[in-house]
Amino acid sequence: MLQRIVKPVLLLVLLVLTKCTYATEGMWLPQLLSGLNEKEMKGMGMKITAADIYNINKGSLKDAIVSFGGFCTAEVISEQGLLLTNHHCGYDAIQKHSSLQNNFLENGFWAKSAVEELPNPGLFATFIVRIDDVTKAALQDVKPGMSERERQSAIDKRLNEIKQAARRESWQEVMVKPFYEGNQYFLFVTETYRDVRLVGAPPSAIGKFGSDTDNWVWPRHTGDFSMFRIYAGKDGRPAPYSKDNVPLKPKYALTISLKGLKQNDFTMVLGFPGRTTEYLPSEGVKQTVEVLDAAKVQMRDAALKIMDGYMRKDEQIKIQYAAKYAGTANYWKKWMGEMQGVKQTRGIAKKLQYEDTYRRMMEANPKWKQSYSGILDSLNEYYRQIQPYAQTRDYYSELVKNVEIFTVGDRLINFLNDVHERGEGQYESMRQQFLESMQSFYQNYNASVDHDICASLIDLYAKGVPAPYAGNDFARIWQENNKDGRALADKLYAATSLTSPEKLKAFIQQPYNTVIAQMWSDPATRLVMATRKGFVDNVSKPLADIQANINNLQRTYMQAQMDVMGSKKNFYPDANSTLRVTYGKVDGYNPRDAVHYDFYTYLDGVMEKYIPGDYEFDVPARLIELYKKKDYGRYGVNGRMPVCFIASNHTTGGNSGSPALDAHGRLVGLNFDRTWEGTMSDINFDPSICRNIMVDIRYVLFVIDKYAGCNRLIQEMKII
Ligand code: ARG
Ligand code: GLU
């Protein structure tokens, strides 16, 4: 009897356990995999070893991965330095090479030979040569009781010595970064190549298919890729751009697999994730989603609605504001997903539960109790204290970012300060430069749009920010306008000199002292200065002071968690734009009650979304033709063309362009996004709904080969 009950229950427990015990959460350090993760990775299906991923004695996977311009990831996919990254990572470069006659964004670009590959000044690719733990040396002068500032300068002094002493070749560079909130320090020897040329990009109708509507969304159908090539000096070392440079012979190039993946297959993503905050206390999580995200979303909501209204009516405004709209919408959407995801997965309740367990275990051990008692409570308390200041900071930064008259005002103030520093004698020559530098700003500026955004956002700012923090000067302006944003904006935009290059020129054509005197009478500069002054006088200092206390306690709390909870889980450091490995499994998810999402999309889905002539969902004629003929070559599967897939890899911004690798370490896809419901993985990863989105490598190759006919690139890849 007992037996019969116990057995099914046990089975159930086992099932639940095996389903959830593979971690998938975590952005791991590549040099520590053998100790921490290798066993689990193999358990999940990985067929290679940790030493195949990171090895300082011979070429390994990490030698194929670069930080692309410091904002994305790219990978080497041929013995001639060919790089693969996202279309949205190459976007600026593609745009800069575009003109009305040769619009590469619209039509795509394919270099037919090496001579046609286009240089991109400022763009770079950085390899990681070696990673060393330098914690002991870095912290050697740190004493208990030091203030945050004393501690930092003691560390900085040591870091200088450490960097000087690091073993490296003359063409290599060294950097040291803190991990685990400053409990550990790692040194990176790097190699940066600065001659990176554009090789190919699909038209936006493929590379950016679905645009903002589909951004952060699954099911997805975007061919988000572009290609570059690293060039080196004749000796193979980094060299500034020269037409005599040669394609880089890399230490390692990825092999490409056309096999594709099935449900539950192991995947791994290597790349440079930017920033996460996974170890916030419950108050921090609560504040992030309930207060800070909410404030930022509210401000952007208003700004985006106004932009959209104008963009739909006016073709010129649509062009002027397209990039601003996309930039503002990206994180607006991400934060909304984050708010919803934390709620849906009961993220705050789970944190509280975790903190309970931590507290109980910590207090049961006298040594821990002595070192860590009260830390978590103080940390939560500081989060409560910082809340109004942090909220004001976010309202302020959104105001300044979205109301463009603030941009002009700020630049004007900075310019006048520069003149003050260099001497008034320089005024005339500097004025000319300043006016020229403002030209490109005004090209994409429309005063009516800005007027409406200002009217709306000033209202939200005045209501969202407690009066003492906004300050007296702001309060006076607000009173004068009867606390009405529209009235304020009407008066301001009618009278200010900041709304056009001509008016601005006339304004600063006056003698320097007259301009200075009039800064408080022009209504726009007055508003900009009053708001800035309110922030600096009432918020900056307390914000920084409380933040220093938070940083200090957050570091101790990190150490405490690792000590106390270390037997229950492995800890990975928050993302900090350094090379990480994350692994997971191919799997769908249930975003809502009764809704299930599959893990693969196909070209059929592109055609379902197709809206002829639409600026987000148009499809190039040639792609439709290939679809109709089912002309997929070796890239199709059973008469269908795979496009994107999802898995439970833990990624964030900066992982764009990262390779998705299979169990053998072969390239099967290219990471470019996360699903909306799971963007809270930056503060609270939940394997039930957190998924990263990748474009299938077969779609990438199909576009290069069949769509663009760029066979020379396929030739140089190693495909199995
Ligand atoms: N959401 C992706 C990321 O965070 C892609 C952004 C670019 N695409 C876009 N439609 N705005 O960067
Ligand atoms: N699109 C992001 C990037 O540019 C990656 C998406 C994410 O945040 O996970 O890095």
XYZ file of C-alpha atoms and ligand atoms in Angstrom:
742
model
C 0.000 0.000 0.000
C 2.620 2.441 1.193
C 4.857 1.225 -1.580
C 2.235 1.977 -4.157
C 1.812 5.554 -2.947
C 5.463 6.257 -2.338
C 6.590 5.122 -5.753
C 4.506 7.482 -7.890
C 5.251 10.348 -5.516
C 8.950 9.633 -5.733
C 8.748 9.445 -9.492
C 6.995 12.759 -9.584
C 9.609 14.377 -7.389
C 12.341 12.965 -9.593
C 10.623 14.236 -12.712
C 10.244 17.692 -11.256
C 13.856 17.617 -10.117
C 15.332 16.513 -13.422
C 13.259 19.109 -15.234
C 14.484 21.964 -13.077
C 17.876 20.949 -11.817
C 19.775 21.819 -14.970
C 20.714 25.350 -14.181
C 20.636 27.339 -17.461
C 20.777 30.434 -15.290
C 24.215 31.985 -15.217
C 26.807 33.890 -17.211
C 29.938 31.923 -16.424
C 33.601 32.791 -16.600
C 35.194 30.750 -19.407
C 38.392 30.059 -17.445
C 36.475 28.571 -14.505
C 34.218 26.152 -16.393
C 36.222 23.028 -15.634
C 35.779 23.464 -11.893
C 32.237 24.805 -11.809
C 30.207 23.829 -14.836
C 31.761 21.153 -16.992
C 29.990 18.256 -15.319
C 26.588 19.864 -15.586
C 27.212 20.877 -19.185
C 28.085 17.308 -20.081
C 25.023 16.130 -18.208
C 22.958 18.389 -20.408
C 24.491 16.868 -23.513
C 27.722 18.749 -24.219
C 30.187 16.565 -26.125
C 33.306 18.736 -25.811
C 35.378 19.660 -22.753
C 35.946 22.874 -20.849
C 39.457 22.940 -22.324
C 37.961 23.042 -25.835
C 36.217 26.260 -24.838
C 39.026 28.012 -22.979
C 42.644 27.045 -23.432
C 45.667 29.300 -23.227
C 48.056 26.822 -24.811
C 46.256 26.217 -28.062
C 43.410 27.628 -30.127
C 40.037 27.114 -28.445
C 36.486 28.383 -28.954
C 37.153 31.570 -27.027
C 39.731 32.552 -29.657
C 36.955 32.855 -32.233
C 34.928 35.347 -30.180
C 35.429 39.117 -30.243
C 33.928 42.105 -28.558
C 32.584 43.991 -31.571
C 33.121 47.722 -31.075
C 32.546 47.299 -27.342
C 28.761 47.102 -27.767
C 28.133 43.719 -29.401
C 29.729 40.317 -29.939
C 31.001 38.790 -33.195
C 32.699 35.512 -34.126
C 35.341 34.413 -36.594
C 33.938 31.945 -39.130
C 36.772 31.472 -41.594
C 40.542 31.171 -41.769
C 40.530 34.610 -43.411
C 39.159 36.554 -40.482
C 35.539 36.626 -41.657
C 33.277 37.874 -38.848
C 29.610 37.225 -38.268
C 27.480 39.544 -36.140
C 23.940 40.983 -36.092
C 22.467 43.368 -38.636
C 21.551 45.699 -35.774
C 25.174 45.608 -34.568
C 26.505 46.501 -38.016
C 23.696 48.993 -38.572
C 25.709 52.201 -38.017
C 28.508 51.009 -40.270
C 26.057 49.996 -42.994
C 24.254 53.333 -42.644
C 27.474 55.342 -42.892
C 28.320 53.697 -46.211
C 24.826 54.311 -47.549
C 23.642 57.168 -49.726
C 20.420 57.808 -51.619
C 21.974 56.249 -54.757
C 23.533 53.350 -52.865
C 21.201 52.612 -50.000
C 22.779 49.533 -48.419
C 20.306 49.584 -45.544
C 17.442 49.283 -47.972
C 19.023 47.046 -50.616
C 21.695 45.157 -48.745
C 25.409 45.124 -49.520
C 27.669 42.352 -50.742
C 31.361 42.911 -51.450
C 32.068 40.888 -54.584
C 35.773 40.727 -53.812
C 38.257 41.800 -51.140
C 38.764 45.229 -52.749
C 35.090 46.025 -52.278
C 35.186 45.393 -48.521
C 34.621 48.746 -46.798
C 36.717 50.157 -43.911
C 34.979 51.538 -40.798
C 37.078 54.034 -38.844
C 36.516 53.660 -35.102
C 35.200 50.111 -35.275
C 37.307 47.463 -33.535
C 37.358 43.772 -32.646
C 38.917 42.606 -29.380
C 40.078 39.047 -28.653
C 40.664 37.705 -25.159
C 44.121 36.148 -24.977
C 44.160 35.143 -21.315
C 42.289 35.690 -18.049
C 44.099 35.636 -14.665
C 42.771 35.858 -11.133
C 44.510 38.812 -9.442
C 42.186 39.129 -6.452
C 44.828 38.608 -3.799
C 47.212 41.216 -5.113
C 44.405 43.688 -5.835
C 42.944 43.537 -2.331
C 46.212 43.298 -0.459
C 46.028 46.803 1.066
C 42.340 46.744 1.864
C 41.699 47.043 5.600
C 38.480 46.589 7.514
C 36.748 49.874 8.272
C 38.029 51.716 5.196
C 35.557 54.072 3.548
C 34.498 53.212 0.010
C 36.788 55.895 -1.337
C 39.815 54.799 0.688
C 39.226 51.216 -0.326
C 38.991 52.115 -3.992
C 42.186 54.143 -4.017
C 44.057 51.363 -2.186
C 42.874 48.965 -4.882
C 43.575 51.318 -7.777
C 47.156 51.718 -6.649
C 47.684 47.964 -6.658
C 45.902 47.560 -9.978
C 48.366 49.902 -11.627
C 51.247 47.740 -10.478
C 49.462 44.575 -11.464
C 48.840 45.885 -14.965
C 52.431 47.056 -15.332
C 53.769 43.686 -14.253
C 51.431 41.584 -16.397
C 53.116 39.308 -18.891
C 52.096 40.349 -22.402
C 53.370 40.912 -25.932
C 54.045 44.462 -27.083
C 50.908 44.572 -29.275
C 48.624 43.304 -26.520
C 46.717 45.247 -23.898
C 45.798 44.602 -20.288
C 42.720 45.450 -18.279
C 41.497 44.460 -14.830
C 37.854 44.328 -13.816
C 36.019 43.725 -10.546
C 33.672 40.733 -10.239
C 31.159 39.626 -7.619
C 30.526 43.252 -6.599
C 34.242 43.837 -6.070
C 35.070 40.676 -4.111
C 37.230 39.343 -6.917
C 39.439 40.861 -9.611
C 40.387 39.342 -12.959
C 43.014 40.510 -15.391
C 42.453 40.267 -19.150
C 45.167 40.271 -21.761
C 43.545 41.374 -25.003
C 44.327 41.932 -28.681
C 42.429 44.658 -30.491
C 42.218 44.906 -34.266
C 41.150 48.267 -35.653
C 40.873 47.513 -39.338
C 37.452 45.871 -39.522
C 35.746 46.022 -42.916
C 32.142 45.591 -43.963
C 31.700 42.496 -46.117
C 27.988 41.910 -46.420
C 24.516 42.697 -45.131
C 21.034 41.652 -46.209
C 18.418 44.319 -46.964
C 16.609 45.628 -43.881
C 13.506 43.792 -45.060
C 15.404 40.631 -44.031
C 17.925 41.888 -41.452
C 15.416 44.037 -39.595
C 12.214 42.254 -40.661
C 9.442 43.083 -38.185
C 11.381 46.098 -36.905
C 9.960 47.634 -33.707
C 6.684 45.737 -33.757
C 8.523 42.417 -33.558
C 11.413 43.652 -31.391
C 11.679 41.486 -28.209
C 8.916 39.309 -29.610
C 8.574 35.612 -30.220
C 7.593 34.107 -32.682
C 10.251 35.964 -34.637
C 11.275 35.958 -38.305
C 14.276 38.276 -38.564
C 17.495 37.457 -40.471
C 19.435 39.693 -38.077
C 22.987 39.250 -39.410
C 25.783 41.124 -41.147
C 29.379 40.257 -41.985
C 32.721 41.950 -41.511
C 36.358 40.985 -41.868
C 39.312 41.603 -39.596
C 42.430 42.861 -41.355
C 45.896 42.719 -39.803
C 49.363 43.929 -40.666
C 51.504 41.606 -42.818
C 52.923 40.132 -39.599
C 49.384 39.164 -38.520
C 49.358 41.682 -35.686
C 46.967 44.560 -35.023
C 47.663 47.502 -37.314
C 45.817 50.711 -38.100
C 43.868 50.746 -41.364
C 46.018 50.403 -44.429
C 45.143 49.168 -47.890
C 48.140 46.875 -47.586
C 46.709 45.074 -44.561
C 45.795 41.438 -45.054
C 42.909 39.276 -43.781
C 43.608 37.990 -40.277
C 44.703 34.386 -39.864
C 42.820 33.640 -36.648
C 43.937 31.309 -33.866
C 40.588 29.602 -34.168
C 37.617 29.768 -36.541
C 34.222 28.237 -35.812
C 32.982 25.251 -37.766
C 29.418 25.531 -39.009
C 26.862 22.756 -38.663
C 23.804 22.489 -40.907
C 22.218 19.802 -38.748
C 19.944 22.095 -36.753
C 18.622 21.367 -33.280
C 15.756 19.464 -31.701
C 13.826 20.106 -28.517
C 16.001 19.815 -25.381
C 19.247 19.867 -27.366
C 22.179 21.469 -25.578
C 23.182 24.969 -26.707
C 25.826 27.354 -25.528
C 26.322 31.065 -26.174
C 29.708 32.807 -25.851
C 29.786 36.567 -25.771
C 30.117 39.860 -23.978
C 26.947 40.504 -21.904
C 26.829 44.117 -20.678
C 25.169 44.475 -17.316
C 22.899 42.540 -14.978
C 21.907 42.933 -11.322
C 21.057 39.423 -10.184
C 21.937 39.830 -6.509
C 19.741 42.725 -5.521
C 17.929 42.342 -2.226
C 14.121 42.135 -2.387
C 13.722 45.903 -1.912
C 15.999 46.482 -4.881
C 13.996 44.184 -7.133
C 10.748 45.714 -5.982
C 12.067 49.222 -6.571
C 13.414 48.363 -10.024
C 10.134 47.077 -11.364
C 7.506 48.923 -9.329
C 9.102 52.358 -9.189
C 12.006 52.894 -11.592
C 10.858 50.863 -14.602
C 7.369 52.262 -14.117
C 8.608 55.877 -14.139
C 10.759 55.376 -17.231
C 8.025 53.525 -19.085
C 5.507 56.250 -18.262
C 7.785 58.981 -19.659
C 8.661 57.034 -22.811
C 5.067 55.992 -23.351
C 4.097 59.633 -23.668
C 7.063 60.575 -25.872
C 6.573 57.602 -28.205
C 2.850 58.221 -28.686
C 3.549 61.793 -29.746
C 6.372 60.814 -32.116
C 4.212 58.088 -33.616
C 1.313 60.477 -34.204
C 3.531 62.865 -36.172
C 5.436 60.124 -37.995
C 2.240 58.632 -39.361
C 1.070 61.978 -40.734
C 4.306 63.343 -42.104
C 6.863 61.546 -44.295
C 9.648 64.014 -43.463
C 9.141 63.573 -39.720
C 9.074 59.825 -40.183
C 12.578 59.912 -41.627
C 13.816 62.402 -39.025
C 12.490 60.468 -36.060
C 12.810 56.797 -37.147
C 16.117 56.179 -35.371
C 15.088 58.113 -32.243
C 11.835 56.222 -32.117
C 13.597 52.859 -32.388
C 16.172 53.818 -29.758
C 13.545 55.003 -27.298
C 11.228 52.080 -27.963
C 13.860 49.375 -27.416
C 14.254 49.727 -23.667
C 10.691 50.990 -23.181
C 9.543 47.620 -24.377
C 12.225 45.774 -22.447
C 11.242 47.412 -19.152
C 7.579 46.618 -19.696
C 8.487 42.992 -20.235
C 10.631 43.081 -17.105
C 7.800 44.476 -14.987
C 5.392 41.879 -16.268
C 7.843 38.985 -16.023
C 8.703 39.630 -12.384
C 5.020 39.794 -11.568
C 4.127 36.682 -13.531
C 6.890 34.558 -12.002
C 6.349 36.023 -8.509
C 9.901 37.327 -8.541
C 9.620 39.446 -5.417
C 8.015 36.679 -3.363
C 10.764 34.318 -4.505
C 13.446 36.803 -3.434
C 11.811 37.156 -0.023
C 11.724 33.402 0.345
C 15.379 33.180 -0.659
C 16.253 35.850 1.897
C 14.421 33.878 4.590
C 16.424 30.759 3.848
C 19.630 32.767 3.747
C 18.848 34.412 7.083
C 18.031 31.136 8.778
C 21.210 29.450 7.548
C 23.378 32.462 8.304
C 22.087 32.756 11.857
C 22.576 29.062 12.532
C 26.334 29.432 12.109
C 28.095 31.573 14.779
C 30.929 32.608 12.487
C 28.628 33.781 9.717
C 26.341 35.372 12.239
C 29.203 37.412 13.588
C 30.294 38.641 10.136
C 26.996 39.004 8.344
C 24.245 39.598 10.859
C 22.125 42.591 9.890
C 23.822 43.152 6.525
C 20.796 42.203 4.462
C 18.419 44.281 6.555
C 20.638 47.361 6.301
C 20.935 46.836 2.584
C 17.170 46.671 2.192
C 16.888 49.758 4.380
C 19.326 51.714 2.187
C 17.277 50.717 -0.833
C 14.214 52.211 0.836
C 16.203 55.380 1.545
C 17.508 55.778 -1.974
C 14.114 55.305 -3.584
C 12.924 58.941 -3.956
C 16.375 60.003 -5.164
C 16.681 57.152 -7.636
C 13.178 57.830 -8.875
C 14.006 61.523 -9.370
C 17.202 60.558 -11.210
C 15.219 58.426 -13.628
C 12.518 61.042 -14.199
C 15.223 63.630 -14.736
C 17.263 61.555 -17.148
C 14.165 60.613 -19.159
C 13.090 64.265 -19.319
C 16.498 65.384 -20.532
C 16.751 62.511 -22.974
C 13.322 62.816 -24.551
C 12.723 66.577 -24.645
C 15.241 67.703 -27.209
C 15.269 71.360 -26.210
C 17.147 70.060 -23.152
C 19.785 68.590 -25.457
C 20.303 71.962 -27.148
C 20.269 73.763 -23.800
C 22.824 71.387 -22.315
C 25.135 71.653 -25.304
C 24.881 75.429 -25.235
C 25.732 75.520 -21.535
C 28.701 73.213 -22.069
C 29.906 75.368 -24.940
C 29.702 78.551 -22.832
C 31.537 76.814 -20.002
C 34.272 75.790 -22.441
C 34.610 79.384 -23.585
C 34.828 80.508 -19.987
C 37.652 78.040 -19.385
C 39.655 78.813 -22.504
C 39.139 82.551 -22.351
C 36.599 84.862 -23.947
C 39.091 85.731 -26.667
C 38.302 82.320 -28.179
C 34.578 83.010 -28.336
C 34.281 83.829 -32.006
C 36.232 80.873 -33.380
C 34.625 78.456 -30.937
C 31.176 79.796 -31.792
C 31.625 78.848 -35.418
C 32.591 75.298 -34.491
C 29.696 75.007 -32.091
C 27.159 76.105 -34.686
C 28.559 73.615 -37.161
C 28.364 70.829 -34.623
C 24.663 71.625 -34.103
C 23.804 71.297 -37.811
C 23.301 67.549 -37.754
C 21.129 67.844 -34.658
C 18.743 70.302 -36.315
C 18.540 68.164 -39.440
C 16.522 65.690 -37.421
C 14.688 68.147 -35.211
C 11.075 69.236 -35.433
C 9.954 71.928 -32.980
C 6.264 70.906 -33.067
C 7.059 67.343 -32.067
C 9.373 68.596 -29.353
C 6.803 71.113 -28.124
C 4.225 68.381 -27.596
C 6.685 66.034 -25.930
C 7.817 68.829 -23.629
C 4.217 69.728 -22.681
C 3.468 66.158 -21.736
C 6.755 65.173 -20.061
C 7.029 68.312 -17.954
C 3.623 67.462 -16.499
C 4.742 63.929 -15.676
C 8.013 65.199 -14.236
C 6.329 67.762 -11.982
C 3.855 65.171 -10.752
C 6.360 62.351 -10.372
C 9.157 64.224 -8.593
C 8.565 65.451 -5.023
C 8.750 69.284 -4.959
C 11.793 69.549 -2.649
C 13.838 67.449 -5.084
C 12.788 69.426 -8.155
C 14.002 72.562 -6.381
C 12.867 76.188 -5.975
C 13.774 77.463 -9.404
C 11.770 74.759 -11.054
C 8.900 75.337 -8.617
C 8.828 79.032 -9.560
C 8.595 78.285 -13.288
C 5.937 75.679 -12.622
C 3.874 78.164 -10.539
C 4.176 80.899 -13.177
C 2.543 78.517 -15.642
C -0.246 77.485 -13.288
C 1.211 73.980 -13.070
C 0.227 73.312 -16.650
C 2.747 71.692 -18.976
C 0.976 72.785 -22.134
C 0.849 76.431 -21.047
C 4.556 76.235 -20.212
C 5.431 74.676 -23.556
C 3.293 77.171 -25.541
C 5.099 80.121 -24.002
C 8.522 78.508 -24.127
C 8.541 77.424 -27.771
C 7.074 80.750 -28.929
C 9.864 82.741 -27.300
C 13.036 80.639 -27.150
C 16.025 81.024 -29.456
C 16.831 77.332 -29.340
C 14.373 75.872 -31.850
C 16.303 76.527 -35.085
C 19.928 76.959 -36.165
C 19.130 80.481 -37.432
C 17.696 81.657 -34.123
C 20.472 79.998 -32.182
C 23.018 81.718 -34.405
C 21.383 85.120 -33.902
C 21.351 84.505 -30.156
C 25.027 83.683 -29.799
C 26.055 86.267 -32.400
C 25.718 88.732 -29.507
C 28.734 89.475 -27.310
C 29.665 86.718 -24.847
C 28.553 88.680 -21.785
C 25.185 89.536 -23.293
C 24.599 85.861 -24.042
C 25.523 84.883 -20.487
C 23.193 87.560 -19.123
C 20.333 86.341 -21.294
C 20.647 82.678 -20.324
C 18.179 83.206 -17.472
C 15.740 85.142 -19.672
C 15.454 82.745 -22.599
C 12.647 80.479 -21.347
C 14.283 77.284 -22.634
C 17.744 77.831 -21.153
C 16.068 79.018 -17.976
C 14.049 75.807 -17.712
C 17.084 73.667 -18.515
C 19.234 75.409 -15.890
C 16.489 75.446 -13.257
C 15.852 71.714 -13.653
C 19.532 70.855 -13.669
C 20.179 73.031 -10.619
C 17.327 71.368 -8.737
C 18.828 67.974 -9.459
C 22.405 68.919 -8.599
C 21.494 70.782 -5.404
C 18.970 68.368 -3.973
C 19.599 64.932 -5.409
C 23.131 64.255 -6.674
C 24.896 64.213 -3.333
C 22.461 62.149 -1.246
C 22.084 59.804 -4.196
C 25.840 59.244 -4.419
C 26.233 58.890 -0.638
C 23.513 56.291 -0.273
C 24.773 54.525 -3.370
C 28.246 54.241 -1.821
C 26.680 52.582 1.227
C 24.723 50.270 -1.014
C 27.824 49.299 -2.985
C 29.672 48.541 0.199
C 26.894 46.393 1.659
C 26.090 44.782 -1.668
C 29.674 43.553 -1.757
C 29.491 42.101 1.734
C 26.100 40.594 0.986
C 27.531 38.979 -2.152
C 30.310 37.380 -0.126
C 27.774 36.347 2.513
C 25.544 34.664 -0.061
C 28.491 32.788 -1.520
C 29.527 31.573 1.932
C 26.085 30.769 3.268
C 24.288 29.516 0.159
C 27.346 28.168 -1.650
C 26.404 24.579 -0.835
C 23.015 25.063 -2.521
C 24.084 26.757 -5.728
C 27.035 28.015 -7.740
C 27.330 31.758 -7.997
C 28.204 33.538 -11.189
C 29.249 37.217 -11.273
C 26.923 39.858 -12.695
C 27.562 40.735 -16.327
C 30.183 43.472 -16.823
C 30.953 43.378 -20.551
C 33.514 40.597 -20.137
C 33.573 37.279 -21.973
C 31.040 34.792 -20.589
C 29.661 31.387 -21.371
C 26.009 30.581 -20.902
C 24.320 27.290 -21.701
C 20.803 26.011 -21.937
C 18.406 23.879 -23.914
C 16.277 24.399 -26.965
C 12.721 24.668 -25.717
C 9.430 26.495 -26.166
C 7.448 28.078 -23.341
C 3.995 29.064 -22.148
C 3.768 32.869 -22.129
C 0.176 32.977 -20.866
C -2.596 30.737 -19.713
C -3.471 28.252 -22.466
C -0.828 29.592 -24.857
C 2.192 27.553 -25.886
C 5.040 28.770 -28.069
C 6.996 26.354 -30.241
C 10.782 26.781 -30.427
C 11.284 27.059 -34.224
C 10.005 29.464 -36.871
C 10.096 28.974 -40.649
C 10.038 31.053 -43.799
C 6.329 30.262 -44.005
C 5.949 32.578 -41.001
C 7.734 35.392 -42.835
C 5.161 35.046 -45.587
C 2.311 35.025 -43.058
C 3.544 38.356 -41.697
C 4.191 39.822 -45.158
C 2.454 43.181 -45.782
C 3.363 44.521 -49.259
C 4.942 47.975 -49.069
C 4.849 48.113 -45.272
C 7.944 49.626 -43.658
C 8.221 46.813 -41.124
C 6.782 43.750 -42.833
C 7.564 44.068 -46.527
C 9.398 41.089 -48.080
C 11.913 41.384 -50.963
C 10.601 39.994 -54.282
C 13.593 37.681 -54.644
C 12.883 36.061 -51.270
C 9.237 35.492 -52.248
C 10.408 33.877 -55.464
C 12.784 31.512 -53.633
C 9.981 30.699 -51.217
C 7.549 29.898 -54.009
C 10.060 27.632 -55.719
C 11.123 26.143 -52.367
C 14.636 26.739 -53.661
C 16.453 26.222 -50.361
C 19.369 24.069 -51.543
C 21.097 22.212 -48.725
C 19.804 24.677 -46.138
C 16.137 23.593 -46.105
C 14.637 20.797 -43.996
C 11.843 18.669 -45.457
C 10.897 21.398 -47.890
C 10.905 24.157 -45.264
C 13.372 26.900 -44.446
C 14.092 27.310 -40.709
C 14.476 30.975 -39.667
C 14.759 31.489 -35.875
C 14.748 29.403 -32.695
C 14.788 29.903 -28.933
C 16.544 28.287 -25.978
C 17.031 28.866 -22.266
C 20.455 30.521 -22.519
C 20.901 33.363 -20.042
C 21.807 36.414 -22.159
C 21.517 40.191 -22.038
C 22.324 43.323 -24.040
C 25.830 42.966 -25.472
C 25.191 39.311 -26.303
C 23.855 40.471 -29.630
C 25.869 38.796 -32.349
C 27.026 35.999 -30.042
C 27.388 32.551 -31.576
C 24.937 29.837 -30.609
C 26.905 26.591 -30.489
C 25.718 22.995 -30.387
C 26.949 20.136 -28.185
C 30.071 19.822 -30.370
C 30.880 23.507 -30.227
C 29.748 24.063 -33.811
C 27.999 27.187 -34.953
C 24.244 26.630 -35.366
C 22.859 30.139 -34.864
C 23.382 33.754 -34.015
C 21.946 35.328 -30.855
C 20.103 38.633 -31.332
C 17.311 39.115 -28.799
C 15.305 37.784 -25.873
C 11.605 37.091 -25.556
C 9.607 39.917 -24.075
C 8.132 37.861 -21.250
C 11.619 36.907 -20.063
C 13.542 40.197 -20.083
C 13.474 40.173 -16.268
C 16.340 37.671 -16.545
C 18.570 40.707 -15.896
C 17.346 40.764 -12.304
C 15.714 37.404 -11.785
C 16.194 34.544 -14.249
C 13.312 32.110 -14.439
C 13.780 29.048 -16.653
C 10.041 28.716 -17.226
C 9.809 31.778 -19.483
C 13.315 33.192 -20.054
C 14.430 32.483 -23.625
C 17.064 33.934 -25.926
C 16.259 34.344 -29.621
C 18.673 33.179 -32.325
C 18.620 33.229 -36.091
C 19.308 29.770 -37.527
C 22.677 29.600 -39.298
C 20.987 27.819 -42.206
C 18.840 30.901 -42.849
C 21.960 33.088 -42.716
C 23.754 30.865 -45.254
C 20.640 30.570 -47.435
C 20.453 34.373 -47.648
C 24.168 34.699 -48.458
C 24.198 31.846 -50.938
C 20.765 31.600 -52.571
C 19.383 35.099 -52.064
C 22.542 37.178 -52.600
C 24.542 34.701 -54.680
C 27.654 35.527 -52.674
C 29.249 32.152 -53.042
C 32.796 33.342 -52.414
C 31.909 33.771 -48.719
C 30.358 30.312 -48.434
C 33.549 28.903 -50.007
C 35.776 30.155 -47.234
C 33.651 28.742 -44.394
C 34.036 25.285 -42.917
C 30.572 23.735 -43.176
C 29.599 20.215 -42.158
N 16.035 44.123 -28.753
C 17.310 43.924 -29.359
C 18.382 44.541 -28.447
O 18.156 44.824 -27.352
C 17.364 44.454 -30.747
C 17.322 45.934 -30.899
C 17.456 46.427 -32.303
N 16.241 46.251 -33.082
C 15.197 47.131 -33.093
N 14.128 46.839 -33.770
N 15.231 48.274 -32.468
O 19.322 45.190 -28.722
N 19.480 42.929 -28.754
C 20.357 42.845 -27.616
C 21.751 43.389 -27.919
O 21.898 44.249 -28.742
C 20.379 41.472 -27.110
C 19.079 41.209 -26.532
C 19.151 41.113 -25.048
O 19.117 42.132 -24.359
O 19.213 39.943 -24.625
O 22.709 43.037 -27.291
